[in-house]
Amino acid sequence: MDKNNKKKPNPIDVHVGSRIRLRRNMLGISQEKLGESLGITFQQIQKYEKGTNRVGASRLQAIASILSSPVSFFFEGAPGEDGQPAPGMAEEGASYVTDFLNSSEGIQLNRAYVKISDPKLRRKVLDLVKALADAEE
């Protein structure tokens, strides 16, 4: 097979896959564990997350259930036919949030922050981060 004839993944499939990866990482679930829960291999999860393989509706529903997320989460900010986010599907400027949550630091910070049960302490952490960000400017 000629490499140049290789079919490119559909942008929606790539987006849905990246949102599966995002949610899985937010929860600290490995590809292996998600695959086991679905009765498939971690390699299949990799293919879903890269957009190489399309996720069927029933499989996406099962993934949403396992990841405690509405199915709509996986389509938030999805590109339209022109490759731009579909109107109403993404808040303007919200891509920085997705970029942050896709980063290793963002995931670690999010996990650590949600473990803090004391609201006053959470507020102090937020104030500290804001002060550090202001000092950078």
CSV table of N, CA and C in Angstrom, one decimal, residues 14-107:
chain,number,residue,atom,x,y,z
A,14,VAL,N,-10.5,12.6,15.8
A,14,VAL,CA,-9.3,13.1,16.5
A,14,VAL,C,-9.7,13.9,17.8
A,15,HIS,N,-10.7,14.7,17.6
A,15,HIS,CA,-11.1,15.6,18.7
A,15,HIS,C,-11.7,14.7,19.8
A,16,VAL,N,-12.6,13.8,19.4
A,16,VAL,CA,-13.3,12.9,20.4
A,16,VAL,C,-12.2,12.1,21.1
A,17,GLY,N,-11.2,11.6,20.4
A,17,GLY,CA,-10.2,10.8,21.0
A,17,GLY,C,-9.3,11.6,22.0
A,18,SER,N,-9.1,12.9,21.6
A,18,SER,CA,-8.3,13.7,22.5
A,18,SER,C,-9.1,14.0,23.8
A,19,ARG,N,-10.4,14.2,23.7
A,19,ARG,CA,-11.2,14.4,24.9
A,19,ARG,C,-11.3,13.2,25.7
A,20,ILE,N,-11.3,12.0,25.1
A,20,ILE,CA,-11.3,10.7,25.9
A,20,ILE,C,-10.0,10.7,26.7
A,21,ARG,N,-8.8,11.0,26.0
A,21,ARG,CA,-7.5,11.0,26.7
A,21,ARG,C,-7.5,12.1,27.8
A,22,LEU,N,-8.1,13.3,27.6
A,22,LEU,CA,-8.1,14.3,28.6
A,22,LEU,C,-8.9,13.8,29.8
A,23,ARG,N,-10.1,13.3,29.6
A,23,ARG,CA,-10.9,12.9,30.8
A,23,ARG,C,-10.3,11.7,31.5
A,24,ARG,N,-9.7,10.8,30.7
A,24,ARG,CA,-9.0,9.6,31.4
A,24,ARG,C,-7.9,10.1,32.2
A,25,ASN,N,-7.1,11.0,31.7
A,25,ASN,CA,-6.0,11.6,32.5
A,25,ASN,C,-6.4,12.4,33.7
A,26,MET,N,-7.5,13.1,33.5
A,26,MET,CA,-8.0,13.9,34.7
A,26,MET,C,-8.4,13.0,35.8
A,27,LEU,N,-8.9,11.8,35.5
A,27,LEU,CA,-9.3,10.8,36.5
A,27,LEU,C,-8.1,9.9,37.0
A,28,GLY,N,-7.0,10.0,36.3
A,28,GLY,CA,-5.9,9.1,36.6
A,28,GLY,C,-6.1,7.7,36.2
A,29,ILE,N,-6.8,7.4,35.2
A,29,ILE,CA,-7.1,6.1,34.7
A,29,ILE,C,-6.1,5.7,33.6
A,30,SER,N,-5.5,4.6,33.6
A,30,SER,CA,-4.6,4.2,32.6
A,30,SER,C,-5.4,3.7,31.4
A,31,GLN,N,-4.7,3.6,30.2
A,31,GLN,CA,-5.3,3.1,29.0
A,31,GLN,C,-5.6,1.6,29.3
A,32,GLU,N,-4.7,0.9,30.0
A,32,GLU,CA,-5.0,-0.5,30.3
A,32,GLU,C,-6.2,-0.7,31.1
A,33,LYS,N,-6.4,0.1,32.1
A,33,LYS,CA,-7.6,0.0,33.0
A,33,LYS,C,-8.9,0.3,32.2
A,34,LEU,N,-8.9,1.4,31.4
A,34,LEU,CA,-10.0,1.7,30.6
A,34,LEU,C,-10.3,0.6,29.6
A,35,GLY,N,-9.3,0.1,29.0
A,35,GLY,CA,-9.5,-1.1,28.1
A,35,GLY,C,-10.1,-2.3,28.7
A,36,GLU,N,-9.6,-2.6,29.9
A,36,GLU,CA,-10.1,-3.7,30.7
A,36,GLU,C,-11.6,-3.5,31.0
A,37,SER,N,-12.0,-2.3,31.4
A,37,SER,CA,-13.4,-2.0,31.7
A,37,SER,C,-14.3,-2.2,30.5
A,38,LEU,N,-13.7,-2.0,29.3
A,38,LEU,CA,-14.5,-2.1,28.1
A,38,LEU,C,-14.4,-3.5,27.4
A,39,GLY,N,-13.4,-4.3,27.9
A,39,GLY,CA,-13.2,-5.6,27.3
A,39,GLY,C,-12.4,-5.5,26.0
A,40,ILE,N,-11.5,-4.5,25.9
A,40,ILE,CA,-10.7,-4.3,24.7
A,40,ILE,C,-9.2,-4.1,25.2
A,41,THR,N,-8.3,-4.1,24.3
A,41,THR,CA,-6.9,-3.9,24.6
A,41,THR,C,-6.6,-2.4,24.7
A,42,PHE,N,-5.5,-2.1,25.4
A,42,PHE,CA,-5.0,-0.7,25.6
A,42,PHE,C,-4.6,-0.2,24.2
A,43,GLN,N,-4.2,-1.1,23.3
A,43,GLN,CA,-3.8,-0.6,22.0
A,43,GLN,C,-5.0,0.0,21.3
A,44,GLN,N,-6.2,-0.6,21.5
A,44,GLN,CA,-7.4,-0.1,20.9
A,44,GLN,C,-7.7,1.3,21.5
A,45,ILE,N,-7.5,1.5,22.8
A,45,ILE,CA,-7.7,2.8,23.4
A,45,ILE,C,-6.8,3.8,22.8
A,46,GLN,N,-5.5,3.4,22.6
A,46,GLN,CA,-4.6,4.3,21.9
A,46,GLN,C,-5.1,4.7,20.5
A,47,LYS,N,-5.6,3.8,19.8
A,47,LYS,CA,-6.1,4.1,18.4
A,47,LYS,C,-7.3,5.1,18.5
A,48,TYR,N,-8.2,4.9,19.5
A,48,TYR,CA,-9.3,5.8,19.7
A,48,TYR,C,-8.8,7.2,20.1
A,49,GLU,N,-7.8,7.2,21.0
A,49,GLU,CA,-7.3,8.5,21.4
A,49,GLU,C,-6.6,9.3,20.3
A,50,LYS,N,-6.0,8.6,19.4
A,50,LYS,CA,-5.3,9.3,18.3
A,50,LYS,C,-6.2,9.6,17.2
A,51,GLY,N,-7.4,9.0,17.2
A,51,GLY,CA,-8.4,9.3,16.2
A,51,GLY,C,-8.2,8.3,15.0
A,52,THR,N,-7.3,7.4,15.1
A,52,THR,CA,-7.0,6.4,14.1
A,52,THR,C,-8.2,5.5,13.8
A,53,ASN,N,-8.9,5.1,14.9
A,53,ASN,CA,-10.1,4.3,14.9
A,53,ASN,C,-11.2,5.1,15.4
A,54,ARG,N,-12.4,5.1,14.7
A,54,ARG,CA,-13.6,5.8,15.1
A,54,ARG,C,-14.2,5.1,16.3
A,55,VAL,N,-14.7,5.8,17.3
A,55,VAL,CA,-15.4,5.3,18.4
A,55,VAL,C,-16.9,5.2,18.0
A,56,GLY,N,-17.5,4.0,18.1
A,56,GLY,CA,-18.9,3.8,17.8
A,56,GLY,C,-19.8,4.4,18.9
A,57,ALA,N,-21.0,4.6,18.6
A,57,ALA,CA,-21.9,5.3,19.6
A,57,ALA,C,-22.1,4.5,20.9
A,58,SER,N,-22.3,3.2,20.8
A,58,SER,CA,-22.4,2.4,22.0
A,58,SER,C,-21.1,2.3,22.8
A,59,ARG,N,-20.0,2.3,22.1
A,59,ARG,CA,-18.7,2.3,22.8
A,59,ARG,C,-18.5,3.6,23.5
A,60,LEU,N,-18.8,4.7,22.8
A,60,LEU,CA,-18.6,6.0,23.4
A,60,LEU,C,-19.5,6.2,24.6
A,61,GLN,N,-20.7,5.7,24.6
A,61,GLN,CA,-21.6,5.7,25.8
A,61,GLN,C,-21.0,4.9,26.9
A,62,ALA,N,-20.4,3.8,26.6
A,62,ALA,CA,-19.7,3.0,27.7
A,62,ALA,C,-18.5,3.7,28.2
A,63,ILE,N,-17.8,4.4,27.4
A,63,ILE,CA,-16.6,5.2,27.8
A,63,ILE,C,-17.1,6.3,28.7
A,64,ALA,N,-18.1,7.0,28.3
A,64,ALA,CA,-18.7,8.1,29.1
A,64,ALA,C,-19.1,7.6,30.5
A,65,SER,N,-19.7,6.5,30.5
A,65,SER,CA,-20.2,5.9,31.8
A,65,SER,C,-19.0,5.6,32.7
A,66,ILE,N,-18.0,4.9,32.1
A,66,ILE,CA,-16.8,4.6,32.9
A,66,ILE,C,-16.0,5.8,33.4
A,67,LEU,N,-16.0,6.8,32.6
A,67,LEU,CA,-15.3,8.1,32.9
A,67,LEU,C,-16.2,9.1,33.6
A,68,SER,N,-17.4,8.7,34.0
A,68,SER,CA,-18.3,9.5,34.7
A,68,SER,C,-18.5,10.9,34.1
A,69,SER,N,-18.8,10.9,32.8
A,69,SER,CA,-18.9,12.1,32.0
A,69,SER,C,-20.1,12.0,31.0
A,70,PRO,N,-20.8,13.1,30.8
A,70,PRO,CA,-21.8,13.0,29.7
A,70,PRO,C,-21.2,12.8,28.4
A,71,VAL,N,-21.8,12.2,27.5
A,71,VAL,CA,-21.3,12.0,26.1
A,71,VAL,C,-21.0,13.3,25.5
A,72,SER,N,-21.7,14.3,25.7
A,72,SER,CA,-21.5,15.7,25.1
A,72,SER,C,-20.1,16.2,25.5
A,73,PHE,N,-19.5,15.8,26.6
A,73,PHE,CA,-18.2,16.3,26.9
A,73,PHE,C,-17.2,16.0,25.8
A,74,PHE,N,-17.3,14.8,25.2
A,74,PHE,CA,-16.4,14.4,24.2
A,74,PHE,C,-16.5,15.2,22.9
A,75,PHE,N,-17.6,16.0,22.7
A,75,PHE,CA,-17.8,16.8,21.5
A,75,PHE,C,-17.5,18.3,21.8
A,76,GLU,N,-17.4,18.7,23.0
A,76,GLU,CA,-17.2,20.1,23.3
A,76,GLU,C,-16.0,20.6,22.6
A,77,GLY,N,-16.2,21.7,21.9
A,77,GLY,CA,-15.1,22.4,21.1
A,77,GLY,C,-14.7,21.6,19.8
A,78,ALA,N,-15.6,20.7,19.4
A,78,ALA,CA,-15.3,19.9,18.2
A,78,ALA,C,-15.3,20.8,17.0
A,79,PRO,N,-14.4,20.5,16.0
A,79,PRO,CA,-14.3,21.3,14.8
A,79,PRO,C,-15.5,21.1,13.9
A,80,GLY,N,-15.9,22.2,13.2
A,80,GLY,CA,-17.0,22.1,12.2
A,80,GLY,C,-16.4,21.6,10.9
A,81,GLU,N,-17.2,21.7,9.9
A,81,GLU,CA,-16.8,21.2,8.6
A,81,GLU,C,-15.6,22.0,8.0
A,82,ASP,N,-15.5,23.3,8.5
A,82,ASP,CA,-14.4,24.1,8.0
A,82,ASP,C,-13.1,24.0,8.9
A,83,GLY,N,-13.2,23.1,9.9
A,83,GLY,CA,-12.0,22.9,10.8
A,83,GLY,C,-12.0,23.8,12.0
A,84,GLN,N,-13.0,24.7,12.0
A,84,GLN,CA,-13.1,25.6,13.2
A,84,GLN,C,-14.1,25.1,14.2
A,85,PRO,N,-13.9,25.4,15.5
A,85,PRO,CA,-14.9,24.9,16.4
A,85,PRO,C,-16.3,25.3,16.0
A,86,ALA,N,-17.2,24.4,16.2
A,86,ALA,CA,-18.6,24.6,15.9
A,86,ALA,C,-19.2,25.7,16.8
A,87,PRO,N,-20.1,26.6,16.2
A,87,PRO,CA,-20.7,27.6,17.1
A,87,PRO,C,-21.5,27.0,18.2
A,88,GLY,N,-21.3,27.5,19.4
A,88,GLY,CA,-22.0,27.1,20.5
A,88,GLY,C,-21.4,25.8,21.2
A,89,MET,N,-20.4,25.2,20.5
A,89,MET,CA,-19.8,24.0,21.1
A,89,MET,C,-18.6,24.3,22.0
A,90,ALA,N,-18.1,25.5,21.9
A,90,ALA,CA,-16.9,25.9,22.7
A,90,ALA,C,-17.0,27.4,23.0
A,91,GLU,N,-16.6,27.6,24.3
A,91,GLU,CA,-16.5,29.0,24.7
A,91,GLU,C,-15.3,29.7,24.0
A,92,GLU,N,-15.4,30.9,23.7
A,92,GLU,CA,-14.3,31.6,23.1
A,92,GLU,C,-13.2,31.7,24.1
A,93,GLY,N,-12.0,31.4,23.6
A,93,GLY,CA,-10.8,31.4,24.5
A,93,GLY,C,-10.7,30.3,25.4
A,94,ALA,N,-11.5,29.3,25.3
A,94,ALA,CA,-11.5,28.1,26.3
A,94,ALA,C,-10.4,27.1,25.9
A,95,SER,N,-9.7,27.3,24.8
A,95,SER,CA,-8.7,26.4,24.4
A,95,SER,C,-7.5,26.3,25.3
A,96,TYR,N,-7.3,27.4,26.0
A,96,TYR,CA,-6.2,27.4,27.0
A,96,TYR,C,-6.5,26.5,28.1
A,97,VAL,N,-7.7,26.3,28.5
A,97,VAL,CA,-8.1,25.4,29.5
A,97,VAL,C,-7.8,24.0,29.1
A,98,THR,N,-8.2,23.6,27.9
A,98,THR,CA,-8.0,22.3,27.4
A,98,THR,C,-6.5,22.1,27.3
A,99,ASP,N,-5.7,23.1,26.8
A,99,ASP,CA,-4.3,22.9,26.7
A,99,ASP,C,-3.7,22.7,28.0
A,100,PHE,N,-4.1,23.4,29.0
A,100,PHE,CA,-3.6,23.3,30.4
A,100,PHE,C,-3.9,21.9,30.9
A,101,LEU,N,-5.2,21.4,30.8
A,101,LEU,CA,-5.6,20.1,31.3
A,101,LEU,C,-5.0,19.0,30.5
A,102,ASN,N,-4.5,19.2,29.3
A,102,ASN,CA,-3.8,18.2,28.6
A,102,ASN,C,-2.3,18.1,28.9
A,103,SER,N,-1.8,19.1,29.7
A,103,SER,CA,-0.4,19.1,30.1
A,103,SER,C,-0.3,18.2,31.3
A,104,SER,N,0.9,17.7,31.5
A,104,SER,CA,1.2,16.9,32.7
A,104,SER,C,1.1,17.7,34.0
A,105,GLU,N,1.6,19.0,33.9
A,105,GLU,CA,1.5,19.8,35.1
A,105,GLU,C,0.0,20.1,35.5
A,106,GLY,N,-0.8,20.4,34.4
A,106,GLY,CA,-2.2,20.7,34.6
A,106,GLY,C,-2.9,19.6,35.3
A,107,ILE,N,-2.6,18.4,34.8
A,107,ILE,CA,-3.3,17.2,35.4
A,107,ILE,C,-2.9,17.0,36.8
